[in-house]
Coordinates of C-alpha atoms and ligand atoms in Angstrom, one line a residue:
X1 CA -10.2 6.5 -27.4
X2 CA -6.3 5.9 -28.0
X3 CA -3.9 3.9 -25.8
X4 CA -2.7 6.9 -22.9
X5 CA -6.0 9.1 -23.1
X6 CA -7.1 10.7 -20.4
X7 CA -10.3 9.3 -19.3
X8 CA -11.2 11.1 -15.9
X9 CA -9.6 13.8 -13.9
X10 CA -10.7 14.6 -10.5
X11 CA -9.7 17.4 -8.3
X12 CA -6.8 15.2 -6.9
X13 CA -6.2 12.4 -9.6
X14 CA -5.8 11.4 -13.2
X15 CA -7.0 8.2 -15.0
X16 CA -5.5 6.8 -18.3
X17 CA -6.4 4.5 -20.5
X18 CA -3.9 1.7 -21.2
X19 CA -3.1 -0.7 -24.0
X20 CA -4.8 -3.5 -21.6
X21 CA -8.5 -2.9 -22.0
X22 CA -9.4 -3.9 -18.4
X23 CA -6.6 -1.4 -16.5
X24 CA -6.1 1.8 -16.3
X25 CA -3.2 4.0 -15.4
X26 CA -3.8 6.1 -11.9
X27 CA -2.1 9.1 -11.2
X28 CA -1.6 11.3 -8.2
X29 CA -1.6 14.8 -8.0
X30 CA 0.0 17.2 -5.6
X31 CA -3.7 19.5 -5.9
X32 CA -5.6 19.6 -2.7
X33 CA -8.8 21.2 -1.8
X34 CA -11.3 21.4 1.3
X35 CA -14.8 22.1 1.6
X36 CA -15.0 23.3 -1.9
X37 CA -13.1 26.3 -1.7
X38 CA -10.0 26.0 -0.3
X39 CA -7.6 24.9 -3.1
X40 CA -3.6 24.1 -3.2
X41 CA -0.8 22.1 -3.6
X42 CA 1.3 19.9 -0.7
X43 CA 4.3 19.0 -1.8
X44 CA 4.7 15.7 -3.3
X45 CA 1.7 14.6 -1.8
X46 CA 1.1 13.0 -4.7
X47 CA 4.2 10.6 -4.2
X48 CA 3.0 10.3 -0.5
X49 CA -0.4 9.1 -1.4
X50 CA 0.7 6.5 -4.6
X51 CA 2.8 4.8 -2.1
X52 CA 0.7 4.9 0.9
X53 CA -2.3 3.6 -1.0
X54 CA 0.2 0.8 -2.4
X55 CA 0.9 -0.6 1.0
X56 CA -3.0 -0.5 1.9
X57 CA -4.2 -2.1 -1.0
X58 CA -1.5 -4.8 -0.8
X59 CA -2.4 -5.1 2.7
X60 CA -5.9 -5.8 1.8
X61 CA -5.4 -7.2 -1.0
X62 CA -3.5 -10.1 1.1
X63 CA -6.3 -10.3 3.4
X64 CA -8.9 -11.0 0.4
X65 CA -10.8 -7.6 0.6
X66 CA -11.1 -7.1 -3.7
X67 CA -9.7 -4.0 -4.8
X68 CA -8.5 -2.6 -7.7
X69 CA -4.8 -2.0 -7.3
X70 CA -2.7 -3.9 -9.7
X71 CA 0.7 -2.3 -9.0
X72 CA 2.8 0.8 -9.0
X73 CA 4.4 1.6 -12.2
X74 CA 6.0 4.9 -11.1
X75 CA 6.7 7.5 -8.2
X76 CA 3.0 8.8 -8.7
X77 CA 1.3 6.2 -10.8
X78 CA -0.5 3.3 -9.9
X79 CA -2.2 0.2 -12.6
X80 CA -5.5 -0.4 -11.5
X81 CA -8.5 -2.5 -12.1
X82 CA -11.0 -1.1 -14.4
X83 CA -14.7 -0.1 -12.5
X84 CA -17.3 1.0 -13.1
X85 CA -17.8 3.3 -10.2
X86 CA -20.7 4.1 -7.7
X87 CA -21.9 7.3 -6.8
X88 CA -21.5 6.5 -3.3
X89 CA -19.0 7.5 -0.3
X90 CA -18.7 5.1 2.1
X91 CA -17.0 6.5 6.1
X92 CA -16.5 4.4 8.4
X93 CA -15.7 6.2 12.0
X94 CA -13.9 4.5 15.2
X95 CA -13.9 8.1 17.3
X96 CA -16.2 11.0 16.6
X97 CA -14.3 14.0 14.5
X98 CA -14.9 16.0 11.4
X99 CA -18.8 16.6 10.5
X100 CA -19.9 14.1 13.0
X101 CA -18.8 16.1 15.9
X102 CA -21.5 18.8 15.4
X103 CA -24.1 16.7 13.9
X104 CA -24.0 14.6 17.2
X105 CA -23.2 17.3 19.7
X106 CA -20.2 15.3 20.7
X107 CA -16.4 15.9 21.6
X108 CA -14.0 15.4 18.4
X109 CA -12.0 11.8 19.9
X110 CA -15.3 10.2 21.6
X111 CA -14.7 6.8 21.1
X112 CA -17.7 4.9 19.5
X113 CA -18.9 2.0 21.1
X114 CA -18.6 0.5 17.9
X115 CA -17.6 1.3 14.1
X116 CA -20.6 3.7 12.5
X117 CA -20.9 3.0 8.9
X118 CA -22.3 6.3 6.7
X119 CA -23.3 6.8 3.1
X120 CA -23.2 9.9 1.1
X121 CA -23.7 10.7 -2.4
X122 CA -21.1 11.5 -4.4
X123 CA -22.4 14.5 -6.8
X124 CA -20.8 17.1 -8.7
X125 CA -22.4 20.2 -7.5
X126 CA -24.0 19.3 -4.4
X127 CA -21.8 18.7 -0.6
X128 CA -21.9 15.2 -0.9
X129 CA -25.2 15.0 1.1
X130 CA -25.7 12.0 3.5
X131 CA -27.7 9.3 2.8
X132 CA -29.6 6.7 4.8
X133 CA -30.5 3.3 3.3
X134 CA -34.2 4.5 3.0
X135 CA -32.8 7.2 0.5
X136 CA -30.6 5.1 -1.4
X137 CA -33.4 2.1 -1.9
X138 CA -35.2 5.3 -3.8
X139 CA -32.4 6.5 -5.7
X140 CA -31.8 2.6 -7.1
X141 CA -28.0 3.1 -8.3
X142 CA -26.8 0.4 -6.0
X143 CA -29.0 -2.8 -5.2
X144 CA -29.7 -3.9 -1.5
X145 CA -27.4 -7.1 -2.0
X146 CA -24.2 -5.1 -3.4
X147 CA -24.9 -2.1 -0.8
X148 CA -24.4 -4.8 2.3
X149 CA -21.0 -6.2 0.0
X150 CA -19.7 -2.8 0.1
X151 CA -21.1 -1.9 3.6
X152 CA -19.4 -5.6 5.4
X153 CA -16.2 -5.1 2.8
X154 CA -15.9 -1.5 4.4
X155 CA -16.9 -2.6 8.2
X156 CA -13.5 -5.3 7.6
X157 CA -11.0 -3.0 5.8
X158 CA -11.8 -0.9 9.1
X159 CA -10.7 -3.7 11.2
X160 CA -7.4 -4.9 9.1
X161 CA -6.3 -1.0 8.6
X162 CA -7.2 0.2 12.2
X163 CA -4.7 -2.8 13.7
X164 CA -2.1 -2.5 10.6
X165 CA -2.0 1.4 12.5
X166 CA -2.3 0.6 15.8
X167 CA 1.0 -0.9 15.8
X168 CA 2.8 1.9 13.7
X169 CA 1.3 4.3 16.4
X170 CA -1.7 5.9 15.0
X171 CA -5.2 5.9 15.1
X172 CA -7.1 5.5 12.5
X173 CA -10.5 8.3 13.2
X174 CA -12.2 7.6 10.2
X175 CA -11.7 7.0 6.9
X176 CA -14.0 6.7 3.6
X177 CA -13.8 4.5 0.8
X178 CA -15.5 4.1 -2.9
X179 CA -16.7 0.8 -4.7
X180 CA -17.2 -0.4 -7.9
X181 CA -18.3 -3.0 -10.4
X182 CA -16.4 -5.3 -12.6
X183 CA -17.2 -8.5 -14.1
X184 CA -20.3 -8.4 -12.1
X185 CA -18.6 -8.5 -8.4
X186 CA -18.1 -5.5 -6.3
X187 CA -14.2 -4.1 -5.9
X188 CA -12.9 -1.1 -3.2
X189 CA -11.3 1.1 -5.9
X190 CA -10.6 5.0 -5.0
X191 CA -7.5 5.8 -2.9
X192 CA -6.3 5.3 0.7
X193 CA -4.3 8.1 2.2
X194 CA -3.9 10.8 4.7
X195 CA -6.5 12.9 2.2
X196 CA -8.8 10.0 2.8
X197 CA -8.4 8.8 6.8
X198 CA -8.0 10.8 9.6
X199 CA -4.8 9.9 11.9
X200 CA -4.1 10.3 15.1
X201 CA -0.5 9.9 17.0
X202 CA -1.3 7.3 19.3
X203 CA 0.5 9.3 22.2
X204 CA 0.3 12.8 21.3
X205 CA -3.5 13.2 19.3
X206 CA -1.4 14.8 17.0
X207 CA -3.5 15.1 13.8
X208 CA -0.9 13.4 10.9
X209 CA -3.8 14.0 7.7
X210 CA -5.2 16.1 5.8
X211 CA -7.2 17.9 8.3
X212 CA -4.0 20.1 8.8
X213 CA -4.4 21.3 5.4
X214 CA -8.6 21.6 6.2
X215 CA -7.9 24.0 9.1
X216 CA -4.6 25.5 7.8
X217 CA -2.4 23.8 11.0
X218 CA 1.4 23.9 9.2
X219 CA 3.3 21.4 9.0
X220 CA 1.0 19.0 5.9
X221 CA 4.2 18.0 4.2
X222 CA 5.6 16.5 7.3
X223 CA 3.0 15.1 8.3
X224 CA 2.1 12.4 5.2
X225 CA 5.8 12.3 4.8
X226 CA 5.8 10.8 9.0
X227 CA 2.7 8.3 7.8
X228 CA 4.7 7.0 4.9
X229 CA 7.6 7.0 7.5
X230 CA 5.5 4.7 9.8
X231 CA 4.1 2.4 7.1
X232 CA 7.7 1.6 6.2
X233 CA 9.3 1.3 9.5
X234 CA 11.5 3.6 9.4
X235 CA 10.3 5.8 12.7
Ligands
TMP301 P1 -16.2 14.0 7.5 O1 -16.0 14.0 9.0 O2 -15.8 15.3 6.9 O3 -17.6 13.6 7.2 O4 -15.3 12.9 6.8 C1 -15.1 11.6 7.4 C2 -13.9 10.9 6.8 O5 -14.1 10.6 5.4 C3 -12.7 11.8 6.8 O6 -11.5 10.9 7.0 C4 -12.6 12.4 5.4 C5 -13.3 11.3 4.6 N1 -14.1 11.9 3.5 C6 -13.4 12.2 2.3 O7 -12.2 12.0 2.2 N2 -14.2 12.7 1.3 C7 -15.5 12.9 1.4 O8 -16.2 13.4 0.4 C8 -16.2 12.6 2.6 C9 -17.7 12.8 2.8 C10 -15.4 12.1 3.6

């Protein structure tokens, strides 16, 4: 494979291949789709999510969680750690919403007593079907050991981001993360965005992610644009 290939491309990013053997070049797209079907494009979105992602993982990153962000080369592009990735979603939730609302029977914004951690497995043709620890002991992809890494890893990015938005005025719902291998230790690699967390205005509940594109709300631009806005202070 030559030095700028393409190596990957997902519905919402692009990984290249760089001269360095262990980095790759990861780029953001303005594509967006929901529950399979629904596909389209929010404006620089792409833009949005490189730089919100940049601030998270540098916020982690400080804090000692591993991930793979390196640093951002351009508007949309991002150098990043190498992984080998797991099939495997990890959501963490502070307040019910989104497909735990009817799987519970519960009000979307019940606050949980504390954080619930969830597991689903990431496969191309089948909805991401939740898993229990049971199920992913059987499956064997990821050992016990690096499952509880990946599981207390997740359980404290929850606590550093949910603060880090706290004081910019949001809630942070729930969010979900992915994790990988490299040089034998465990790293958060993926993205971290409005696609990826549900937001809440602190004062309003108004919904600043990507469920307003999910349920076709307006205003999806605006809305990432108003998180970057937050993350940098200026609001
Ligand atoms: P859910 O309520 O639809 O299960 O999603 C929980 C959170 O995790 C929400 O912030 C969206 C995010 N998520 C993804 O971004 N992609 C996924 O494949 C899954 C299962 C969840």
């Amino acid at each position: 494979m030559l030095v700028g290939d393409k190596v990957y491309e997902g519905r919402t990013k692009i990984l290249y291949n760089t001269a360095d053997p262990d980095l790759y070049r990861l780029y953001f797209k303005d594509e967006a789709t929901a529950f399979g079907k629904r596909r389209g494009a929010i404006a620089e979105k792409g833009v949005y999510n490189a730089q919100i992602s940049t601030i998270l993982f540098t916020l982690l990153s400080e804090a000692g969680i591993p991930n793979h962000y390196r640093e951002k080369i351009g508007e949309r592009v991002l150098l990043v750690k190498k992984l080998v990735m797991y099939p495997l979603i990890i959501v963490v939730r502070n307040a019910v919403a989104g497909s735990l609302a009817p799987r519970l029977g519960l009000e979307e914004g019940f606050q949980l007593l504390e954080p619930v951690v969830e597991y689903y497995y990431k496969r191309e043709g089948a909805d991401n079907p939740l898993l229990n620890e049971s199920h992913l002991n059987t499956l064997g992809f990821i050992s016990a050991g690096r499952l509880q890494t990946c599981s207390i890893l997740a359980l404290q990015t929850n606590l550093l981001l949910r603060n880090y938005f706290a004081h910019r005025g949001l809630l942070l719902v729930d969010f979900k993360l992915e994790f990988g291998l490299a040089d034998e230790k465990v790293f958060l690699g993926d993205e971290i965005s409005p696609d990826t967390c549900r937001l809440w205005d602190v004062g309003t509940g108004e919904k600043l992610d990507k469920d307003r594109f999910r349920w076709d709300m307006g205003g999806v631009e605006e809305a990432y644009r108003e998180v970057v806005e937050r993350l940098l202070g200026q609001v």
